[in-house]
PDB file of C-alpha atoms in Angstrom:
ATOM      1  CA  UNK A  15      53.655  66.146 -98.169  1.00 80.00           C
ATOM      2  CA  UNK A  16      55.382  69.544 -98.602  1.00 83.00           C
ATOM      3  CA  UNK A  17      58.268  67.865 -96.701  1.00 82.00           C
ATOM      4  CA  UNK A  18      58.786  64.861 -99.014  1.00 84.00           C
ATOM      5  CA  UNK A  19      58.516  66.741-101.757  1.00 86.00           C
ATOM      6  CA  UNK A  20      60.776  69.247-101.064  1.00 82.00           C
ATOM      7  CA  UNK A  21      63.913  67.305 -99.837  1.00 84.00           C
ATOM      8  CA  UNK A  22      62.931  66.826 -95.952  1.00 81.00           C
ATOM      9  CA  UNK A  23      62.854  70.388 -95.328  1.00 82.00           C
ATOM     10  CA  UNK A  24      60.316  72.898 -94.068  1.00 85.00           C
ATOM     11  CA  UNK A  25      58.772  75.805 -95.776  1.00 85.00           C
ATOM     12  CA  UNK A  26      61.245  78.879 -95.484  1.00 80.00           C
ATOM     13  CA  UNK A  27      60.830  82.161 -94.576  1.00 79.00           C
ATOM     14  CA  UNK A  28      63.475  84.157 -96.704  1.00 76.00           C
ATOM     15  CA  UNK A  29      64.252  87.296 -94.654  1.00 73.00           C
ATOM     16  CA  UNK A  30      67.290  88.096 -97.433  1.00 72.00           C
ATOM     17  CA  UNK A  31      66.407  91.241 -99.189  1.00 68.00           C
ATOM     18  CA  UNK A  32      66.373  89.614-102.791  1.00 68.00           C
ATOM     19  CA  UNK A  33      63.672  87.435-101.591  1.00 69.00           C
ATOM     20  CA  UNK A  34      62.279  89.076 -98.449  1.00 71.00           C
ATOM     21  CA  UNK A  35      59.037  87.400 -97.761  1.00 70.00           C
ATOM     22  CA  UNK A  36      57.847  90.495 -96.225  1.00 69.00           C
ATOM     23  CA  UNK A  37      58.468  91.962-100.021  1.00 69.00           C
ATOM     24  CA  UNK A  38      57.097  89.491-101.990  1.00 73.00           C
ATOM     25  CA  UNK A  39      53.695  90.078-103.539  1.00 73.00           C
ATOM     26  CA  UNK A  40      50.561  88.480-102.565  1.00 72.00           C
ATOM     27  CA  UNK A  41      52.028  86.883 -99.915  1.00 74.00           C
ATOM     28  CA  UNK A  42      53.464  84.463-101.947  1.00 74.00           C
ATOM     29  CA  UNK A  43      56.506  84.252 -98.955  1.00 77.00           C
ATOM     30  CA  UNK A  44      54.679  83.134 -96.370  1.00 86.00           C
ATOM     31  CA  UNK A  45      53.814  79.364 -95.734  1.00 90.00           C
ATOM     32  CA  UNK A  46      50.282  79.944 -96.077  1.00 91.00           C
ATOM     33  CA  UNK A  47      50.613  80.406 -99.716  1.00 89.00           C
ATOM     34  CA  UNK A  48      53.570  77.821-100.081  1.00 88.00           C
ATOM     35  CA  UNK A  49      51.797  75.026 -98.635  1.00 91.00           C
ATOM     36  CA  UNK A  50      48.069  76.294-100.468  1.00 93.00           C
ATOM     37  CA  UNK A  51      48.431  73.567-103.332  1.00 92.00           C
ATOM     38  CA  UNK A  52      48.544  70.925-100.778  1.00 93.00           C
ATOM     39  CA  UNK A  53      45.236  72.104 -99.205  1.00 92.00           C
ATOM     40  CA  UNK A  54      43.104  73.671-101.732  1.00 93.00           C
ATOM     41  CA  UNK A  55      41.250  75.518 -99.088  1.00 95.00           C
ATOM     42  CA  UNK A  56      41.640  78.872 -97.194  1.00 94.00           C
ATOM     43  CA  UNK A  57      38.907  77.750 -94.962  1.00 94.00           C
ATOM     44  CA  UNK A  58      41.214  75.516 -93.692  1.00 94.00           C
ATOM     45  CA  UNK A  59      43.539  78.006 -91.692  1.00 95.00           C
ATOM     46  CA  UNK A  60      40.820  79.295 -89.930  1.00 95.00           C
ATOM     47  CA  UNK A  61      40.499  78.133 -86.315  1.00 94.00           C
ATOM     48  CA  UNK A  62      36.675  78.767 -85.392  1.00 93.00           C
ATOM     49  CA  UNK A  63      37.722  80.790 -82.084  1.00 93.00           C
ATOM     50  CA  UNK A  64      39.953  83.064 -83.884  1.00 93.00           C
ATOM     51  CA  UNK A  65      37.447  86.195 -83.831  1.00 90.00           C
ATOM     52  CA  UNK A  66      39.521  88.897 -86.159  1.00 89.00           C
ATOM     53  CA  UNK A  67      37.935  89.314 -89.563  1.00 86.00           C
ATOM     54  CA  UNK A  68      39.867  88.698 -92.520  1.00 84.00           C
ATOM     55  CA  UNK A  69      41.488  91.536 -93.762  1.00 84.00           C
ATOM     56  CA  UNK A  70      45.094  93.226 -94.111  1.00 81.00           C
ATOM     57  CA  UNK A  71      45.026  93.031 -90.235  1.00 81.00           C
ATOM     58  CA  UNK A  72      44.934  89.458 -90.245  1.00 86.00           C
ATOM     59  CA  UNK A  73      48.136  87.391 -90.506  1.00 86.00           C
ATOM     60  CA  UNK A  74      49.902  90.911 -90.362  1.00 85.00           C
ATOM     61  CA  UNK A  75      48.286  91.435 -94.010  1.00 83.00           C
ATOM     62  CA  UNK A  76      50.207  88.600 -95.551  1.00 85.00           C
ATOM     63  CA  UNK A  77      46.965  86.078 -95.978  1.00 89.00           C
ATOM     64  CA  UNK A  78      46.570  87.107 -99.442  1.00 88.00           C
ATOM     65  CA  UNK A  79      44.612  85.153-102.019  1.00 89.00           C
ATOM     66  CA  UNK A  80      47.252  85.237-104.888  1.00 86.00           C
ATOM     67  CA  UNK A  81      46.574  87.530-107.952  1.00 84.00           C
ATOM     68  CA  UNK A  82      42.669  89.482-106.678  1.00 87.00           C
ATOM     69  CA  UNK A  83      42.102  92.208-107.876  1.00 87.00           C
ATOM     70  CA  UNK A  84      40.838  93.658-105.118  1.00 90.00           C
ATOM     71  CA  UNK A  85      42.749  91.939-102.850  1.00 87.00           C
ATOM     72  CA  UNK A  86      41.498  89.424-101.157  1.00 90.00           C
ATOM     73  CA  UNK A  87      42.178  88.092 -97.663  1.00 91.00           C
ATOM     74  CA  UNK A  88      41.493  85.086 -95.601  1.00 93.00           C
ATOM     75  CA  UNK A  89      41.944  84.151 -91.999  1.00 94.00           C
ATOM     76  CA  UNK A  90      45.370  83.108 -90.997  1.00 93.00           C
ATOM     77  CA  UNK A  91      45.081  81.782 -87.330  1.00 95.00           C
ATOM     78  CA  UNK A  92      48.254  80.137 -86.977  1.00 94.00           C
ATOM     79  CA  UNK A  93      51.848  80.260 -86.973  1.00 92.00           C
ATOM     80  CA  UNK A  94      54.467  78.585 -87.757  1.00 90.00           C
ATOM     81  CA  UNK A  95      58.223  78.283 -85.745  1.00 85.00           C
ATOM     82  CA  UNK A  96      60.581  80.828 -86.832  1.00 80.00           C
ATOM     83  CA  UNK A  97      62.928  78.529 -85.969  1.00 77.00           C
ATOM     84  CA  UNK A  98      62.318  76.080 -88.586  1.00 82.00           C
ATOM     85  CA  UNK A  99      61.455  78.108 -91.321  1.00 83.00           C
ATOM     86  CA  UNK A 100      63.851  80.463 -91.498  1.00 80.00           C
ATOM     87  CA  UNK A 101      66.046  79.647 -94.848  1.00 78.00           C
ATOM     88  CA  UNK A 102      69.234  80.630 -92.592  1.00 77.00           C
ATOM     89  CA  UNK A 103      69.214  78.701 -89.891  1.00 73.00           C
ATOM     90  CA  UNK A 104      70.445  75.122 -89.263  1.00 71.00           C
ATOM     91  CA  UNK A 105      66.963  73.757 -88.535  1.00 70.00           C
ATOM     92  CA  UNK A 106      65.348  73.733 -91.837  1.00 79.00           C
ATOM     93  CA  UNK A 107      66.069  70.419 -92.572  1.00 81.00           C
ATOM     94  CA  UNK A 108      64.066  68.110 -90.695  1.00 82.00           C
ATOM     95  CA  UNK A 109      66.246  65.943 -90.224  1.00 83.00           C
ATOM     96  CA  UNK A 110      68.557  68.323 -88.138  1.00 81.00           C
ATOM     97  CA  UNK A 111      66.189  68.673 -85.551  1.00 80.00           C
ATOM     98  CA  UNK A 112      67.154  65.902 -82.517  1.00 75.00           C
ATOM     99  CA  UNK A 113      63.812  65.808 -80.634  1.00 76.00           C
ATOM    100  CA  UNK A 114      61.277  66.005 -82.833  1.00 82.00           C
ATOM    101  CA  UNK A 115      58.089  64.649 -80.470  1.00 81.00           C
ATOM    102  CA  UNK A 116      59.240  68.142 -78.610  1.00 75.00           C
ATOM    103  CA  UNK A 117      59.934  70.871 -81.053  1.00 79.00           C
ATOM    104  CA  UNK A 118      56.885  72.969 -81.928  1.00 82.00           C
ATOM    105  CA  UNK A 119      56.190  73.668 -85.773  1.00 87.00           C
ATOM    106  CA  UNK A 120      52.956  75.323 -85.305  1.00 90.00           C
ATOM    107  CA  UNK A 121      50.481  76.759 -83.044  1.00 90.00           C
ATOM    108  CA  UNK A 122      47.493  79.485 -82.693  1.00 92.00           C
ATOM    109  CA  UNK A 123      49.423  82.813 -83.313  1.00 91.00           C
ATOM    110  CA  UNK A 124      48.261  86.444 -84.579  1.00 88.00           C
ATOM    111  CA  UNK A 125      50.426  86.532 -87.618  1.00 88.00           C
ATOM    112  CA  UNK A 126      52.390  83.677 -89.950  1.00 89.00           C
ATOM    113  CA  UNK A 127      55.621  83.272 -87.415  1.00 86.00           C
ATOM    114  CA  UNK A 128      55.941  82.476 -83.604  1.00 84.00           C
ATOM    115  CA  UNK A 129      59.246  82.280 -81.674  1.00 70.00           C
ATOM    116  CA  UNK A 130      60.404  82.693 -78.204  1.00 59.00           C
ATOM    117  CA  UNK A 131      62.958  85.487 -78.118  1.00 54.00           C
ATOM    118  CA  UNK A 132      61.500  88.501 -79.292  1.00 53.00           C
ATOM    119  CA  UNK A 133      62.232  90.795 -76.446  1.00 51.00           C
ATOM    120  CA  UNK A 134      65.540  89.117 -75.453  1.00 54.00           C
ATOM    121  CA  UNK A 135      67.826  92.393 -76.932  1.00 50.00           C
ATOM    122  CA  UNK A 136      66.798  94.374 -74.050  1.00 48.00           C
ATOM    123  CA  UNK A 137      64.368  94.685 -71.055  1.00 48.00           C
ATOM    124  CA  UNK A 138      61.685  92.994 -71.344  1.00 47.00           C
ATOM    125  CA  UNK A 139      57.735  93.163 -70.388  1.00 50.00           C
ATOM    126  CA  UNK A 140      56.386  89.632 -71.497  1.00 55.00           C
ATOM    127  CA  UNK A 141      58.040  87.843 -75.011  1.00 59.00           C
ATOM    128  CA  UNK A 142      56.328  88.529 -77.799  1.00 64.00           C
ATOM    129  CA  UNK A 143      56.987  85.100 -79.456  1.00 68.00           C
ATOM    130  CA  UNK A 144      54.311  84.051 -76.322  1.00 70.00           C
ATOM    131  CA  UNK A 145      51.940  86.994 -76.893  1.00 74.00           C
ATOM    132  CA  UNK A 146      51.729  86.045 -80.541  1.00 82.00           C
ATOM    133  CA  UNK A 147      50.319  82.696 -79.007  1.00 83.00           C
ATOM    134  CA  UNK A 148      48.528  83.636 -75.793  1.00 81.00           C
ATOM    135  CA  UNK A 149      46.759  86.756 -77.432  1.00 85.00           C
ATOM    136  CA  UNK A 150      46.222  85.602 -80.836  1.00 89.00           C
ATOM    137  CA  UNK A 151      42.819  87.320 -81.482  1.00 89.00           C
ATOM    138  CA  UNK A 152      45.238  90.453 -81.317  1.00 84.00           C
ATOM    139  CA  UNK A 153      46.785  92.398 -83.961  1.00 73.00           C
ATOM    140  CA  UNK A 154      48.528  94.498 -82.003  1.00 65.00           C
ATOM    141  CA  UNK A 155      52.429  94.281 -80.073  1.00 66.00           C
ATOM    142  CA  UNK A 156      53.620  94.608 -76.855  1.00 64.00           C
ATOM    143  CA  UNK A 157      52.906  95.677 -73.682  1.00 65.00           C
ATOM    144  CA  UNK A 158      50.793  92.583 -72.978  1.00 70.00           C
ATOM    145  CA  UNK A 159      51.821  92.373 -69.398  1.00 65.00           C
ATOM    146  CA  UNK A 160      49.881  91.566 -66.426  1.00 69.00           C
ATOM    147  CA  UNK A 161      48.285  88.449 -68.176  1.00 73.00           C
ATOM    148  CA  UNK A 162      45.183  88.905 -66.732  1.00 79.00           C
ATOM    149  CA  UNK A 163      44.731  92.503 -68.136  1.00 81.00           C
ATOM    150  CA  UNK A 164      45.015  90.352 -71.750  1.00 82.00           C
ATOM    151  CA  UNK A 165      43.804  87.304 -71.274  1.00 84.00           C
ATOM    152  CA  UNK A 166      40.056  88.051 -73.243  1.00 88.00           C
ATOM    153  CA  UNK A 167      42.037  87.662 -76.308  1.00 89.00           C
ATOM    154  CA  UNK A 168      43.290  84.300 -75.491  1.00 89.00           C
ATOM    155  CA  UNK A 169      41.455  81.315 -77.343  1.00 91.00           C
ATOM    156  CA  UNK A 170      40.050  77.669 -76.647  1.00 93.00           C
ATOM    157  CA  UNK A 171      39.566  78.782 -73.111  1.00 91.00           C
ATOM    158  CA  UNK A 172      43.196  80.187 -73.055  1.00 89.00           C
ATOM    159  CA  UNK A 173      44.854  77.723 -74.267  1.00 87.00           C
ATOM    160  CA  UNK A 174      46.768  76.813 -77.577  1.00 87.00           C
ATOM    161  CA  UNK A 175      46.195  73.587 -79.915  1.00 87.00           C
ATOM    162  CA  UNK A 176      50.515  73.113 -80.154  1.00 87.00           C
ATOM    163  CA  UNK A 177      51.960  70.803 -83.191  1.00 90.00           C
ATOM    164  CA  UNK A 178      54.843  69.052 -83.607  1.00 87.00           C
ATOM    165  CA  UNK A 179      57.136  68.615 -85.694  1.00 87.00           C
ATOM    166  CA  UNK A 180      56.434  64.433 -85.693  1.00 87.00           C
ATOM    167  CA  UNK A 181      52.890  65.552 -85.931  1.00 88.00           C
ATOM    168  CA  UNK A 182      51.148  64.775 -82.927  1.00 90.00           C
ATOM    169  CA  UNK A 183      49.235  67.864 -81.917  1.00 91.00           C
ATOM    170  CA  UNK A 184      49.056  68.389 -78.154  1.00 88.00           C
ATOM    171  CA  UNK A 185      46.241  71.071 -76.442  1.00 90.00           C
ATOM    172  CA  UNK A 186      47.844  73.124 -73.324  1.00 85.00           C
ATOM    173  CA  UNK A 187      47.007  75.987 -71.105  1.00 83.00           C
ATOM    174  CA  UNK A 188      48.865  79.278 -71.557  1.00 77.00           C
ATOM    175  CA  UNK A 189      49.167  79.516 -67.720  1.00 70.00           C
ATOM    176  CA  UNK A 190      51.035  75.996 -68.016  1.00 68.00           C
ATOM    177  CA  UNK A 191      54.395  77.107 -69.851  1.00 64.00           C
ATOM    178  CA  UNK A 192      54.760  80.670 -68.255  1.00 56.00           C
ATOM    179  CA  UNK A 193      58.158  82.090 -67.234  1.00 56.00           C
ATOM    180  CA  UNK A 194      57.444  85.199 -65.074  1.00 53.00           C
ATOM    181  CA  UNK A 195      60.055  88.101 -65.653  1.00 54.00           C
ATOM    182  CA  UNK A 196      62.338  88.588 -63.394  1.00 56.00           C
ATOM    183  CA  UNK A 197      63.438  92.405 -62.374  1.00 56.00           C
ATOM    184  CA  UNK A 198      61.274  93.104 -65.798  1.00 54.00           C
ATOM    185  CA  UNK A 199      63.509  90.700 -67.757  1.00 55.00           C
ATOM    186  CA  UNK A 200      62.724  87.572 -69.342  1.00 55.00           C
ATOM    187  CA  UNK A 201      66.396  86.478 -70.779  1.00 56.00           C
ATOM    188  CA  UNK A 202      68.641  84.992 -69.226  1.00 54.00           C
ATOM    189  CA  UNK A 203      72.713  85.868 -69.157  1.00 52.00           C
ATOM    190  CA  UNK A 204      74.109  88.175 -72.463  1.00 48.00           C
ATOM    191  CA  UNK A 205      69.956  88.013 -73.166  1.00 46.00           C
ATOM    192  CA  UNK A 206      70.005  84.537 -74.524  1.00 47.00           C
ATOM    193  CA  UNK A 207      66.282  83.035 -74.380  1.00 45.00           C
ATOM    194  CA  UNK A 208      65.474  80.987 -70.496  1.00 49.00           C
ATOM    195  CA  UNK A 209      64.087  77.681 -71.304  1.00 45.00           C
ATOM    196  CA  UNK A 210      60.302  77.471 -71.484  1.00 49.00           C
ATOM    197  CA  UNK A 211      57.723  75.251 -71.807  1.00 44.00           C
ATOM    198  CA  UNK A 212      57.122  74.356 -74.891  1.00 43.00           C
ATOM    199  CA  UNK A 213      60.425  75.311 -75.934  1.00 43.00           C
ATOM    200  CA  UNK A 214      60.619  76.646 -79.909  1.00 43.00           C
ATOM    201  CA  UNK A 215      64.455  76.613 -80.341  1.00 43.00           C
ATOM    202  CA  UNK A 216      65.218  72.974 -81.059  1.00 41.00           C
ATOM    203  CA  UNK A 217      68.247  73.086 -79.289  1.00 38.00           C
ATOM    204  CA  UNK A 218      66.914  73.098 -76.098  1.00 37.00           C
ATOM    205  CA  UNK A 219      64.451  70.595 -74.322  1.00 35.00           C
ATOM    206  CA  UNK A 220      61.641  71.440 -72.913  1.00 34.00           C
ATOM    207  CA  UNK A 221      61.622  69.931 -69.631  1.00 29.00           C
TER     208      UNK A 221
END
């Protein structure tokens, strides 16, 4: 609904100083709050495995209930694809993206924005953009490699509950779209991001 109304395009994440979402009060940046009017119920972004209390470590503090004095917070356990919701990129617009049935738009994640190419500027131990997804009862960053050494603070029986962006929602195993480093690195040539299963950057398929 958020969609139609707001000319085909996604809910944007402004990273521009003027309108930083990390600036804005009450988390008013974030699509949580963008998209609350639709839903009408925090409960709703809860995922009943996500174990992390709601507070400012949840949803890297941004799950604010608008205007509480004190604040209030509620659980945010997903994410959505920095990819599409960033206001300046070339994806916003639904109807930019070529593969829809395979783009990701959301997903269990530890704070309000999941990507794959976190750690792609330089050596890598594991890509964040995963770990934000694999660990997500975590509200902590890197180092999250071996896997195993983590893994407790996977959900659904370490898995993630994946949607896309033509809204079929699709359950799979984190051990199913791994890509192990290789000499510590993650990236492929000049660092851009390997392809991965499921991949987040629309550009690329996933298979």
């Amino acid at each position: 609904m958020y969609v139609q109304d707001y000319d085909e395009r996604f809910t944007g994440w402004n990273p521009n100083p003027a309108q930083n979402a990390w600036n804005l009060p009450n988390g008013s940046g974030w699509w949580m709050n963008q998209v609350y009017p639709y839903i009408k119920n925090y409960q709703v972004y809860a995922c009943p495995d996500d174990t992390r209390p709601d507070g400012a470590n949840n949803g890297w503090g941004y799950a604010v209930i608008p205007n509480t004095t004190p604040t209030q917070y509620y659980v945010s356990s997903y994410g959505i694809s920095e990819y599409l919701a960033n206001v300046n990129n070339a994806f916003q617009k639904q109807a930019s993206i070529p593969t829809v049935s395979q783009t990701v738009m959301f997903t269990d994640a530890e704070g309000p924005l999941i990507n794959d190419w976190d750690n792609c500027n330089g050596p890598a131990t594991y890509p964040n953009g995963f770990t934000r997804t694999w660990f997500a009862n975590w509200d902590q960053w890197s180092p999250y490699y071996p896997y195993d050494t983590y893994k407790d603070y996977a959900r659904h029986s370490q898995g993630s509950d994946i949607a896309f962006v033509d809204g079929h929602v699709k359950y799979m195993q984190n051990t199913a779209w791994s890509i192990p480093p290789v000499n510590g690195d993650v990236c492929g040539s000049n660092y851009a991001p390997r392809k991965e299963k499921p991949i987040y950057n629309p550009v690329n398929q996933p298979f």
